[in-house]
Amino acid sequence: MAIEQSKESTNAAIIDGKAFALSVRSDVTKDVGILKTQHNVTPGLAVVIVGADPASQIYVRSKVKLTTEVGMNSYHFEMPADTPEASLLEKISDLNKDPKVHGILVQLPLPKHMNEAKVIEAITPSKDVDGFHVINSGLLATGGQGMVPCTPLGCLMMLQNTLGDLSGKHAVVIGRSNIVGKPMAQLLLNANCTVTITHSRTQNIAKITREADIIVAAVGVPEMVKVDWVKEGATVIDVGMNRLEAPEKGPGKTRLAGDVDFSSVAKKAGAITPVPGGVGPMTIACLLKNTVTAACYQNNISL
Ligand code: NAP
């Protein structure tokens, strides 16, 4: 359902993240209904935003809207950019104690005067629906059950939906951030892939990606992955979200570009995610899924 053969002159199946996210959100809506009617629990997600970064505000608005759409309670806190770090930590401490709040998300990036690691570590691990807490990354690395970061989780779900069993596949992850690259590599390893992680100091990345059955690009360099980087029939997941100027659309207009040169790579890949409409929608759907998981865990419920 979430995979479409492209109608354009591409060979690749287009992995429709928008449609897949819709089906994940529909499953979440059903789970929320069961939690409410059979267990008297309404999952609650608290989103805290510090400062007025326009991109962050757009994400947060969309998170709030979709949270209420699936029947959860949404708690939204805006703090000014000059908020002292201690005040943010106090807010997190209150949310940690609040039984109505099952998931806490602090929108990143934070203003420069705040220590992101310290703020993330202040969130109770079982409420850390972003999966960034060191306890959750440790659990992921050791094969335990913790909160899994939403973007890599969404990528893994799309890969499994497209390819089935990933066992034995060679996966190359481009990027090694704590938010995407490292947890993505860990999830692929847990799914029995042979994983190579590449980054800004890797020599001749194209030689490595040409060997890959799966490429996950999480770099932040627009259209970096070119057609000659990709093996015929490979599956390509593009995490990149780069805003570029688009004078052809009119003065001051912009367009969103991924880390993959979609138009050329789609002619050679077996399957590929578009930008927009690929990884992005799945990230928010996985956030809602994680909030249900958190509510179940905190109330000792298995669905
Ligand atoms: P990040 O923290 O900046 O990490 C980027 C990674 O790419 C780093 O590991 C860096 O290597 C590597 N890199 C940078 N330039 C490179 C180059 N020329 N060749 C090879 N590797 C290079 O970024 P991030 O948070 O992981 O995000 C990556 C992209 O995904 C961004 O475009 C971001 O907007 C997007 N994103 C999308 C979603 C979504 O929901 N769709 C979610 C999160 C992020 P070093 O470690 O050596 O510096």
Coordinates of C-alpha atoms and ligand atoms in Angstrom, one line a residue:
M1 CA 0.0 0.0 0.0
A2 CA 2.8 2.4 0.9
I3 CA 4.9 1.5 -2.2
E4 CA 4.0 2.9 -5.6
Q5 CA 5.5 2.2 -9.0
S6 CA 6.5 5.6 -10.2
K7 CA 4.6 7.0 -13.2
E8 CA 7.6 9.1 -14.2
S9 CA 10.5 7.9 -16.1
T10 CA 12.1 6.1 -13.1
N11 CA 12.7 2.5 -12.5
A12 CA 12.5 2.7 -8.7
A13 CA 9.3 2.1 -6.7
I14 CA 8.6 5.3 -4.8
I15 CA 8.2 4.6 -1.1
D16 CA 5.2 6.7 -0.1
G17 CA 6.0 7.8 3.4
K18 CA 2.9 9.9 3.6
A19 CA 0.6 6.9 2.9
F20 CA 2.6 4.7 5.3
A21 CA 2.4 7.3 8.0
L22 CA -1.3 7.6 7.6
S23 CA -1.6 3.8 8.2
V24 CA 0.7 4.0 11.3
R25 CA -1.4 6.9 12.7
S26 CA -4.6 4.9 12.1
D27 CA -3.1 2.0 14.1
V28 CA -2.2 4.5 16.8
T29 CA -5.7 5.9 16.8
K30 CA -7.1 2.4 17.4
D31 CA -4.6 1.8 20.3
V32 CA -5.5 5.1 21.9
G33 CA -9.2 4.1 21.7
I34 CA -8.4 0.8 23.5
L35 CA -6.3 2.6 26.1
K36 CA -9.1 5.0 26.8
T37 CA -12.1 2.6 26.8
Q38 CA -10.5 -0.5 28.4
H39 CA -7.8 1.0 30.7
N40 CA -9.1 4.6 31.4
V41 CA -5.7 5.9 30.2
T42 CA -5.5 8.8 27.7
P43 CA -1.9 9.1 26.4
G44 CA -0.5 12.6 26.7
L45 CA 2.4 14.2 24.9
A46 CA 4.0 17.3 26.1
V47 CA 6.1 19.4 23.6
V48 CA 8.3 22.1 25.0
I49 CA 9.7 24.7 22.6
V50 CA 12.3 27.4 23.6
G51 CA 12.6 30.4 21.4
A52 CA 10.9 31.3 18.1
D53 CA 12.9 29.3 15.4
P54 CA 10.3 29.4 12.5
A55 CA 11.2 25.8 11.3
S56 CA 10.8 24.4 14.9
Q57 CA 7.5 26.2 15.3
I58 CA 6.1 24.7 12.1
Y59 CA 7.2 21.2 13.3
V60 CA 5.6 21.8 16.7
R61 CA 2.3 23.0 15.3
S62 CA 2.1 19.9 13.1
K63 CA 3.0 17.6 16.1
V64 CA 0.2 19.2 18.2
K65 CA -2.4 18.9 15.5
L66 CA -1.6 15.2 14.8
T67 CA -1.4 14.4 18.5
T68 CA -5.0 15.5 19.0
E69 CA -6.1 13.9 15.8
V70 CA -5.2 10.5 17.1
G71 CA -7.2 11.1 20.3
M72 CA -4.2 11.9 22.6
N73 CA -3.9 14.8 25.0
S74 CA -1.5 17.4 23.8
Y75 CA 0.4 19.8 26.1
H76 CA 2.3 22.6 24.5
F77 CA 4.7 24.9 26.3
E78 CA 6.4 27.9 24.7
M79 CA 9.3 29.5 26.5
P80 CA 11.2 32.6 25.4
A81 CA 14.6 32.3 23.9
D82 CA 16.3 33.8 26.9
T83 CA 14.8 31.4 29.4
P84 CA 17.4 30.3 31.9
E85 CA 18.4 26.6 31.6
A86 CA 17.3 26.1 35.2
S87 CA 13.7 27.1 34.3
L88 CA 13.6 24.6 31.5
L89 CA 15.0 21.9 33.8
E90 CA 12.3 22.8 36.3
K91 CA 9.6 22.5 33.6
I92 CA 10.9 19.1 32.7
S93 CA 10.9 18.0 36.3
D94 CA 7.2 19.0 36.6
L95 CA 6.4 17.1 33.5
N96 CA 8.3 14.0 34.7
K97 CA 6.1 13.9 37.8
D98 CA 2.8 14.6 36.0
P99 CA 0.9 11.3 35.5
K100 CA -1.2 12.8 32.6
V101 CA 2.0 13.2 30.6
H102 CA 3.4 10.0 29.1
G103 CA 5.8 11.5 26.6
I104 CA 8.0 14.6 26.8
L105 CA 9.6 16.2 23.7
V106 CA 11.9 19.2 24.0
Q107 CA 12.2 20.6 20.5
L108 CA 15.8 20.9 19.3
P109 CA 17.9 22.9 18.6
L110 CA 17.9 24.8 21.9
P111 CA 19.3 28.3 22.3
K112 CA 23.1 28.4 22.5
H113 CA 23.2 29.1 26.3
M114 CA 21.6 25.7 27.1
N115 CA 23.4 22.4 27.3
E116 CA 21.4 20.0 25.1
A117 CA 22.8 16.8 26.6
K118 CA 22.0 18.0 30.2
V119 CA 18.4 18.9 29.1
I120 CA 17.9 15.5 27.4
E121 CA 19.3 13.7 30.5
A122 CA 16.7 15.5 32.7
I123 CA 13.8 13.7 31.0
T124 CA 12.7 10.5 32.6
P125 CA 13.9 7.7 30.2
S126 CA 10.4 6.1 30.0
K127 CA 8.9 9.5 28.9
D128 CA 11.7 10.3 26.5
V129 CA 9.6 9.6 23.3
D130 CA 12.4 11.1 21.2
G131 CA 14.7 8.2 22.4
F132 CA 17.7 10.5 22.8
H133 CA 18.4 9.8 26.5
V134 CA 21.6 8.0 27.1
I135 CA 19.7 5.2 28.8
N136 CA 17.6 4.7 25.7
S137 CA 20.6 4.8 23.4
G138 CA 22.4 2.3 25.7
L139 CA 19.3 0.0 25.6
L140 CA 19.3 0.2 21.8
A141 CA 23.0 -0.6 21.6
T142 CA 22.6 -3.6 23.9
G143 CA 19.5 -5.0 22.4
G144 CA 17.2 -3.9 25.2
Q145 CA 13.7 -2.5 25.1
G146 CA 13.8 1.3 25.2
M147 CA 12.5 4.3 23.3
V148 CA 13.8 4.3 19.8
P149 CA 14.5 7.6 18.0
C150 CA 11.5 8.4 15.7
T151 CA 13.3 9.2 12.4
P152 CA 15.4 6.0 12.3
L153 CA 12.5 4.0 13.5
G154 CA 10.4 5.3 10.6
C155 CA 13.2 4.5 8.2
L156 CA 13.5 0.9 9.5
M157 CA 9.7 0.4 9.2
M158 CA 9.8 1.6 5.6
L159 CA 12.7 -0.6 4.8
Q160 CA 11.0 -3.7 6.3
N161 CA 7.8 -2.8 4.5
T162 CA 9.6 -2.6 1.2
L163 CA 12.1 -5.4 1.5
G164 CA 10.7 -7.8 4.2
D165 CA 13.5 -9.5 6.1
L166 CA 16.7 -7.3 6.1
S167 CA 18.9 -10.1 7.3
G168 CA 22.3 -10.3 5.5
K169 CA 21.8 -7.1 3.5
H170 CA 24.7 -4.6 3.3
A171 CA 23.4 -1.3 4.6
V172 CA 25.5 1.9 4.3
V173 CA 24.5 4.8 6.6
I174 CA 25.8 8.2 5.6
G175 CA 26.0 10.4 8.7
R176 CA 26.8 9.5 12.3
S177 CA 24.7 11.9 14.4
N178 CA 23.2 10.8 17.7
I179 CA 19.8 11.6 16.4
V180 CA 19.8 9.8 13.1
G181 CA 23.0 8.1 11.8
K182 CA 24.1 6.2 14.9
P183 CA 20.6 4.9 16.0
M184 CA 19.9 4.0 12.3
A185 CA 23.0 1.9 12.1
Q186 CA 22.2 0.2 15.4
L187 CA 18.6 -0.6 14.3
L188 CA 20.0 -2.1 11.0
L189 CA 22.5 -4.1 12.9
N190 CA 19.8 -5.4 15.2
A191 CA 17.9 -6.4 12.0
N192 CA 20.9 -8.5 11.0
C193 CA 22.3 -6.2 8.3
T194 CA 26.0 -5.8 7.7
V195 CA 26.4 -2.1 8.4
T196 CA 28.9 0.4 7.3
I197 CA 28.7 3.9 8.8
T198 CA 30.3 6.7 6.7
H199 CA 30.8 10.4 7.7
S200 CA 32.6 13.6 6.7
R201 CA 36.1 12.0 7.2
T202 CA 35.3 8.8 5.2
Q203 CA 37.4 8.5 2.1
N204 CA 35.7 7.7 -1.2
I205 CA 32.2 7.2 0.1
A206 CA 30.9 6.4 -3.4
K207 CA 33.0 3.3 -3.6
I208 CA 31.4 2.1 -0.3
T209 CA 27.8 3.1 -1.2
R210 CA 28.1 1.3 -4.6
E211 CA 28.4 -2.0 -2.7
A212 CA 25.2 -1.3 -0.7
D213 CA 21.9 -3.0 -0.9
I214 CA 20.5 -0.3 1.3
I215 CA 21.6 3.4 1.6
V216 CA 20.4 5.7 4.3
A217 CA 21.5 9.3 3.7
A218 CA 21.4 11.5 6.8
V219 CA 23.9 14.2 6.0
G220 CA 22.4 17.6 5.5
V221 CA 24.1 18.2 2.1
P222 CA 21.6 18.7 -0.7
E223 CA 21.5 16.1 -3.4
M224 CA 24.9 14.7 -2.4
V225 CA 24.2 11.1 -3.3
K226 CA 24.5 10.8 -7.1
V227 CA 23.4 8.1 -9.5
D228 CA 26.9 6.7 -9.8
W229 CA 27.0 6.2 -6.0
V230 CA 24.2 3.6 -6.2
K231 CA 24.1 0.0 -7.1
E232 CA 21.4 -1.1 -9.6
G233 CA 18.3 -2.1 -7.6
A234 CA 19.4 -0.7 -4.2
T235 CA 16.9 0.7 -1.8
V236 CA 17.6 4.4 -0.9
I237 CA 16.2 6.2 2.1
D238 CA 16.7 9.9 2.0
V239 CA 16.5 11.5 5.5
G240 CA 17.9 14.9 4.4
M241 CA 15.7 18.0 4.6
N242 CA 17.5 20.9 3.1
R243 CA 15.7 24.2 2.3
L244 CA 17.0 25.7 -1.0
E245 CA 16.2 28.9 -2.8
A246 CA 13.9 28.4 -5.7
P247 CA 13.9 31.6 -7.9
E248 CA 12.1 29.6 -10.6
K249 CA 9.0 29.4 -8.3
G250 CA 9.1 33.2 -7.8
P251 CA 11.0 35.8 -5.7
G252 CA 11.9 34.6 -2.2
K253 CA 10.5 31.1 -2.8
T254 CA 12.2 28.0 -1.5
R255 CA 12.0 24.3 -2.1
L256 CA 12.8 21.3 0.0
A257 CA 15.7 19.0 -1.2
G258 CA 16.9 15.7 0.2
D259 CA 20.5 14.4 0.5
V260 CA 19.9 12.3 -2.6
D261 CA 19.8 13.5 -6.2
F262 CA 16.3 12.0 -6.6
S263 CA 15.7 12.5 -10.3
S264 CA 18.9 10.6 -11.4
V265 CA 19.1 8.0 -8.5
A266 CA 15.4 7.0 -9.1
K267 CA 16.4 5.7 -12.5
K268 CA 18.7 3.2 -11.0
A269 CA 17.5 2.4 -7.5
G270 CA 15.0 -0.4 -6.8
A271 CA 13.1 1.7 -4.4
I272 CA 13.5 5.3 -3.0
T273 CA 11.9 7.7 -0.7
P274 CA 11.0 11.2 -2.0
V275 CA 11.6 14.5 -0.3
P276 CA 9.1 15.7 0.8
G277 CA 6.7 12.8 1.4
G278 CA 9.2 10.1 2.6
V279 CA 10.9 10.1 5.9
G280 CA 9.4 13.3 7.3
P281 CA 5.8 12.1 7.8
M282 CA 7.0 8.8 9.2
T283 CA 9.0 10.7 11.9
I284 CA 5.9 12.3 13.4
A285 CA 3.9 9.0 13.1
C286 CA 6.6 7.2 15.1
L287 CA 6.5 9.9 17.7
L288 CA 2.8 9.2 18.3
K289 CA 3.6 5.5 18.3
N290 CA 6.3 6.0 20.9
T291 CA 3.9 7.9 23.1
V292 CA 1.4 5.0 23.1
T293 CA 4.4 2.7 23.9
A294 CA 5.3 5.0 26.8
A295 CA 1.7 5.2 28.1
C296 CA 1.5 1.4 28.0
Y297 CA 4.9 0.9 29.8
Q298 CA 4.0 3.5 32.5
N299 CA 0.7 1.8 33.2
N300 CA 1.9 -1.8 32.9
I301 CA -0.4 -2.5 29.9
S302 CA 0.3 -4.7 26.9
L303 CA -1.8 -4.1 23.9
Ligands
NAP1 P1 24.0 16.4 11.7 O1 23.9 16.2 13.2 O2 24.5 17.6 11.1 O3 24.9 15.2 11.2 C1 25.3 15.1 9.8 C2 26.2 13.9 9.6 O4 26.6 13.9 8.2 C3 27.5 14.0 10.4 O5 27.8 12.7 11.0 C4 28.6 14.4 9.4 O6 29.8 13.9 9.6 C5 28.0 13.9 8.1 N1 28.4 14.6 7.0 C6 28.4 16.0 6.8 N2 28.9 16.3 5.6 C7 29.3 15.2 5.0 C8 29.9 14.9 3.8 N3 30.2 15.8 2.9 N4 30.2 13.6 3.5 C9 29.9 12.6 4.4 N5 29.3 12.8 5.6 C10 29.0 14.1 5.9 O7 22.6 16.1 11.0 P2 21.4 15.1 11.4 O8 20.6 15.7 12.5 O9 21.8 13.7 11.5 O10 20.4 15.3 10.1 C11 20.9 15.0 8.8 C12 19.9 15.4 7.8 O11 18.6 14.8 8.1 C13 19.6 16.9 7.8 O12 19.3 17.4 6.5 C14 18.3 17.1 8.7 O13 17.5 18.2 8.4 C15 17.6 15.8 8.3 N6 16.7 15.3 9.3 C16 15.4 14.9 8.8 C17 14.5 14.4 9.7 C18 13.2 14.0 9.2 O14 12.3 13.8 10.0 N7 13.0 13.9 7.9 C19 14.9 14.2 11.1 C20 16.1 14.6 11.5 C21 17.1 15.1 10.6 P3 30.8 14.2 10.9 O15 30.1 13.4 12.1 O16 32.1 13.7 10.5 O17 30.7 15.7 11.1

